[in-house]
Coordinates of C-alpha atoms and ligand atoms in Angstrom, one line a residue:
M1 CA -121.1 38.1 -97.6
Q2 CA -120.8 36.1 -94.1
H3 CA -119.1 32.9 -94.2
P4 CA -121.8 30.1 -94.2
F5 CA -120.6 29.0 -91.1
I6 CA -121.5 32.4 -89.3
T7 CA -124.9 32.0 -90.7
Y8 CA -125.3 28.5 -89.8
T9 CA -124.2 29.4 -86.2
S10 CA -126.3 32.5 -86.2
R11 CA -129.4 30.7 -87.1
F12 CA -128.9 28.3 -84.5
Y13 CA -128.3 31.0 -81.8
K14 CA -131.9 32.6 -82.7
V15 CA -133.6 29.3 -82.6
Y16 CA -132.0 28.8 -79.0
L17 CA -133.0 32.6 -77.9
T18 CA -136.4 31.9 -79.3
I19 CA -136.8 28.3 -77.5
Y20 CA -135.2 30.1 -74.2
S21 CA -137.3 32.8 -74.4
I22 CA -140.4 31.1 -74.5
F23 CA -139.3 28.8 -71.7
Q24 CA -138.7 32.0 -69.7
F25 CA -142.2 33.3 -70.6
I26 CA -143.8 29.5 -69.0
Y27 CA -141.6 29.0 -66.3
I28 CA -140.6 32.3 -64.5
P29 CA -144.6 32.8 -63.7
I30 CA -144.9 29.4 -62.7
K31 CA -142.1 29.6 -60.3
F32 CA -143.3 32.6 -58.7
Y33 CA -147.2 31.7 -58.5
D34 CA -145.5 28.0 -56.9
K35 CA -143.7 30.3 -54.4
L36 CA -146.4 32.4 -53.5
L37 CA -148.8 29.7 -52.8
S38 CA -146.4 27.9 -50.6
K39 CA -145.5 31.0 -48.7
Y40 CA -149.4 31.7 -48.0
S41 CA -149.9 28.2 -47.6
F42 CA -152.8 28.2 -49.8
K43 CA -151.1 24.8 -51.5
K44 CA -152.4 22.3 -49.1
V45 CA -152.4 18.6 -50.3
I46 CA -155.4 17.3 -48.0
Y47 CA -155.9 13.4 -48.9
I48 CA -159.4 12.3 -48.0
K49 CA -159.7 8.5 -47.3
N50 CA -162.2 7.0 -49.4
I51 CA -164.6 4.5 -47.5
L52 CA -166.8 1.9 -49.3
I53 CA -170.0 0.5 -46.9
I54 CA -171.7 -2.7 -48.4
E55 CA -174.7 -3.2 -45.8
D56 CA -178.0 -4.4 -47.2
E57 CA -179.7 -2.9 -43.9
V58 CA -180.6 0.6 -45.4
K59 CA -180.8 2.3 -41.8
I60 CA -177.2 1.1 -40.9
A61 CA -175.9 2.0 -44.0
R62 CA -177.2 5.4 -44.0
F63 CA -176.2 5.8 -40.3
L64 CA -172.8 4.8 -40.9
E65 CA -172.5 7.0 -44.0
L66 CA -173.4 9.9 -42.1
E67 CA -170.9 9.4 -39.3
L68 CA -168.3 8.9 -41.6
H69 CA -169.1 11.9 -43.7
H70 CA -169.2 13.7 -40.3
E71 CA -165.5 12.4 -39.3
G72 CA -164.3 13.9 -42.8
Y73 CA -164.3 10.8 -44.7
E74 CA -165.6 10.3 -48.4
V75 CA -168.3 7.6 -48.3
S76 CA -169.9 5.5 -51.3
T77 CA -172.4 2.8 -50.0
C78 CA -174.1 0.0 -51.7
H79 CA -176.8 -2.9 -50.7
D80 CA -176.2 -5.9 -52.3
G81 CA -173.0 -8.3 -52.4
R82 CA -172.4 -8.7 -55.9
E83 CA -172.7 -4.8 -57.1
G84 CA -170.7 -4.0 -54.0
L85 CA -168.0 -6.4 -54.9
N86 CA -168.0 -4.7 -58.5
M87 CA -167.8 -1.2 -56.9
A88 CA -164.7 -2.4 -54.7
L89 CA -163.0 -3.9 -57.8
S90 CA -163.5 -1.0 -60.2
N91 CA -162.5 1.8 -58.0
T92 CA -159.8 2.9 -55.4
Y93 CA -160.8 2.8 -51.9
D94 CA -158.9 3.2 -48.6
L95 CA -161.1 0.8 -46.9
L96 CA -164.2 -1.5 -47.0
I97 CA -166.7 -2.1 -44.3
L98 CA -168.2 -5.4 -45.2
D99 CA -171.5 -6.5 -44.1
V100 CA -171.4 -10.9 -43.8
M101 CA -175.4 -11.4 -44.5
L102 CA -176.0 -9.8 -47.6
P103 CA -178.2 -10.2 -50.5
S104 CA -176.6 -12.0 -54.0
L105 CA -173.3 -12.5 -52.8
N106 CA -172.6 -13.1 -48.9
G107 CA -169.6 -10.8 -47.2
M108 CA -167.6 -13.8 -47.0
E109 CA -167.6 -14.5 -50.9
V110 CA -167.4 -10.8 -51.8
L111 CA -163.9 -10.7 -49.4
R112 CA -162.7 -14.2 -51.1
R113 CA -163.0 -12.4 -54.7
I114 CA -161.4 -9.2 -53.7
R115 CA -158.3 -11.0 -52.0
Q116 CA -157.6 -12.8 -55.0
V117 CA -156.7 -9.3 -56.4
S118 CA -156.4 -6.4 -53.8
E119 CA -155.1 -5.7 -50.4
L120 CA -157.9 -3.2 -49.7
P121 CA -158.2 -3.0 -45.9
V122 CA -161.5 -4.4 -44.6
I123 CA -163.4 -4.2 -41.3
M124 CA -166.6 -7.2 -41.4
L125 CA -169.5 -6.4 -39.8
T126 CA -171.0 -9.9 -38.2
A127 CA -174.2 -10.8 -36.7
K128 CA -174.6 -11.7 -33.4
D129 CA -171.6 -13.2 -31.6
D130 CA -170.6 -15.5 -34.3
V131 CA -167.0 -16.9 -33.6
M132 CA -167.0 -18.8 -37.0
D133 CA -167.6 -15.7 -38.9
K134 CA -164.9 -13.9 -37.2
V135 CA -162.7 -16.7 -37.5
M136 CA -163.6 -17.4 -41.3
G137 CA -163.3 -13.6 -42.0
L138 CA -159.7 -12.8 -40.5
D139 CA -158.7 -16.2 -42.4
L140 CA -160.1 -14.8 -45.6
G141 CA -157.5 -11.8 -44.9
A142 CA -160.2 -9.1 -43.1
Q143 CA -158.4 -6.9 -41.2
D144 CA -160.8 -6.4 -38.1
Y145 CA -164.5 -7.2 -37.4
L146 CA -167.0 -6.0 -35.4
T147 CA -170.2 -7.6 -34.1
K148 CA -173.5 -6.1 -34.3
P149 CA -174.9 -3.9 -32.6
F150 CA -171.8 -1.8 -32.0
A151 CA -170.9 1.7 -30.7
I152 CA -170.1 4.0 -33.7
E153 CA -167.3 5.3 -31.7
E154 CA -165.7 1.7 -31.4
L155 CA -165.7 1.5 -35.3
L156 CA -164.3 5.2 -35.7
A157 CA -161.7 4.2 -33.1
R158 CA -160.9 0.8 -35.4
I159 CA -161.1 2.6 -38.6
R160 CA -158.6 5.4 -37.2
V161 CA -156.1 2.5 -35.8
L162 CA -156.4 0.7 -39.5
F163 CA -155.5 3.9 -41.0
K164 CA -152.4 4.7 -39.0
L165 CA -151.2 1.1 -38.9
K166 CA -151.0 1.3 -42.9
S167 CA -149.5 4.6 -42.7
G168 CA -146.8 3.1 -40.9
T169 CA -147.2 4.9 -37.8
T170 CA -146.7 2.9 -35.1
S171 CA -148.2 2.1 -31.2
V172 CA -145.8 3.4 -28.8
A173 CA -145.4 -0.4 -27.4
A174 CA -144.6 -1.3 -31.1
S175 CA -142.1 1.1 -31.8
Q176 CA -140.3 0.0 -28.4
N177 CA -140.7 -3.5 -30.4
S178 CA -142.3 -4.9 -27.6
L179 CA -146.0 -7.0 -27.2
T180 CA -148.2 -6.5 -24.2
C181 CA -151.2 -8.7 -22.9
G182 CA -152.2 -7.1 -19.5
Q183 CA -149.2 -7.4 -16.8
L184 CA -147.2 -9.8 -19.5
T185 CA -144.8 -8.3 -21.8
L186 CA -142.8 -9.9 -24.6
Y187 CA -139.5 -8.1 -26.2
P188 CA -139.1 -10.1 -29.4
D189 CA -136.0 -8.7 -30.2
K190 CA -134.4 -9.7 -27.0
F191 CA -136.1 -12.8 -26.5
E192 CA -137.1 -12.0 -23.1
V193 CA -140.6 -11.9 -21.4
N194 CA -141.8 -10.9 -18.2
Y195 CA -144.8 -10.5 -16.2
N196 CA -145.2 -7.5 -13.9
N197 CA -141.2 -7.4 -14.0
T198 CA -141.1 -11.0 -13.3
P199 CA -138.7 -12.4 -15.9
I200 CA -140.2 -15.8 -17.3
I201 CA -138.3 -18.5 -18.9
L202 CA -139.6 -20.1 -21.5
T203 CA -137.9 -22.5 -24.5
K204 CA -137.6 -21.2 -28.4
K205 CA -141.0 -23.3 -29.1
E206 CA -142.7 -21.7 -26.3
F207 CA -141.4 -18.3 -26.9
E208 CA -142.6 -18.3 -30.4
L209 CA -146.0 -19.6 -29.6
L210 CA -146.7 -17.1 -27.1
E211 CA -145.1 -14.4 -29.8
Y212 CA -148.1 -15.5 -32.1
L213 CA -150.6 -15.3 -29.7
M214 CA -149.8 -11.8 -28.3
K215 CA -149.5 -10.8 -32.1
N216 CA -153.0 -11.9 -32.4
K217 CA -154.3 -10.9 -29.1
D218 CA -158.1 -10.9 -28.7
I219 CA -158.5 -12.8 -31.8
A220 CA -159.7 -16.5 -31.7
L221 CA -157.0 -18.7 -33.2
T222 CA -157.5 -22.0 -34.8
R223 CA -155.1 -24.8 -34.1
D224 CA -154.5 -25.2 -37.7
Q225 CA -153.2 -21.6 -37.5
I226 CA -151.2 -21.8 -34.8
L227 CA -149.6 -24.9 -36.4
E228 CA -149.1 -23.2 -39.6
N229 CA -147.7 -20.0 -38.1
V230 CA -145.5 -21.2 -35.2
W231 CA -144.4 -24.9 -36.7
G232 CA -144.9 -24.1 -40.1
Y233 CA -146.7 -25.6 -43.2
N234 CA -144.5 -28.6 -43.6
Y235 CA -144.8 -29.5 -40.0
I236 CA -145.2 -33.4 -39.9
G237 CA -146.4 -34.7 -36.3
D238 CA -149.0 -34.6 -33.9
T239 CA -151.4 -32.0 -34.3
N240 CA -151.8 -32.5 -30.4
I241 CA -148.6 -30.6 -30.4
V242 CA -150.5 -27.0 -30.1
D243 CA -152.4 -28.5 -27.2
V244 CA -149.4 -29.8 -25.5
Y245 CA -147.3 -26.3 -25.8
I246 CA -150.2 -24.6 -24.6
R247 CA -150.1 -26.5 -21.5
Y248 CA -146.6 -25.9 -21.0
L249 CA -147.4 -21.8 -21.8
R250 CA -150.3 -21.9 -18.9
N251 CA -147.9 -23.4 -16.6
K252 CA -145.6 -20.7 -16.5
I253 CA -147.8 -17.7 -17.4
D254 CA -151.3 -18.5 -16.1
Q255 CA -150.5 -20.7 -13.0
P256 CA -148.1 -18.5 -11.3
F257 CA -149.8 -15.3 -11.5
Q258 CA -153.2 -16.6 -10.7
K259 CA -154.3 -15.0 -13.9
K260 CA -155.8 -16.5 -16.9
L261 CA -154.5 -15.0 -20.4
I262 CA -154.7 -17.9 -22.5
H263 CA -158.6 -19.1 -23.2
T264 CA -159.8 -22.2 -24.9
I265 CA -162.4 -21.6 -27.6
R266 CA -164.4 -24.5 -27.9
G267 CA -164.4 -26.6 -30.9
I268 CA -162.2 -23.2 -32.3
G269 CA -158.7 -23.2 -30.5
Y270 CA -157.1 -20.5 -28.5
Q271 CA -157.1 -17.2 -27.8
L272 CA -154.7 -14.5 -25.8
K273 CA -156.7 -12.1 -24.0
D274 CA -156.8 -9.7 -20.5
N275 CA -160.2 -10.5 -19.4
Ligands
CA1 CA1 -177.0 -7.9 -43.6

């Protein structure tokens, strides 16, 4: 008769062997299959970007849908503001192309409600050249806007830029940590500015203002936006400070080089652009 301890250990060993062989039986084929797949490159993870279009003009929506499909994106379309908002909130999208004038809920309201809960990138489609729509859209958190009518190539290019920015791929200029507008270059880390390689001497506040304008190149910025971002929310003082500093910058940047980069947008504020 065997000692009880030996019986116990042999039982334990049998159980262990059974579990081990079951594990080998499952694990080895999986491992082999995995190796085979990667060897012959069958296993490719392709992530298709998912875009939602909310646009009530059926023809435009259809055209965008076809073009984006052709570019390899997965596309969903909706022609109504409220319905589109529900879609945006109940599904996972990589981008929303959002028209401003929509039935039941306008684009601005759709964007405002989305921003309460989501960081979904949004490109707004604004009618005519409505500066107020652009400013409002950007204020509400749209990443970009396009004015109708627009060339499809421009929309596709902007989508590519947006996805690149989102995935962390930065432009050459950004990777060298500089901002440019025409011949004007600003190096945030080095606290340097030059115009066509001629150094420009700025005060700290002038530099911060220029940096903010350059970061938002081609965007019409309101005085309030500039004030909040450069002087801070807690700034107590004359709001004319923005106009005063814009004048200082113009004297150092626009005037000496006979090229206007800082533009006044009547009733709004200022915009830095190279044309
Ligand atoms: Ca519309």
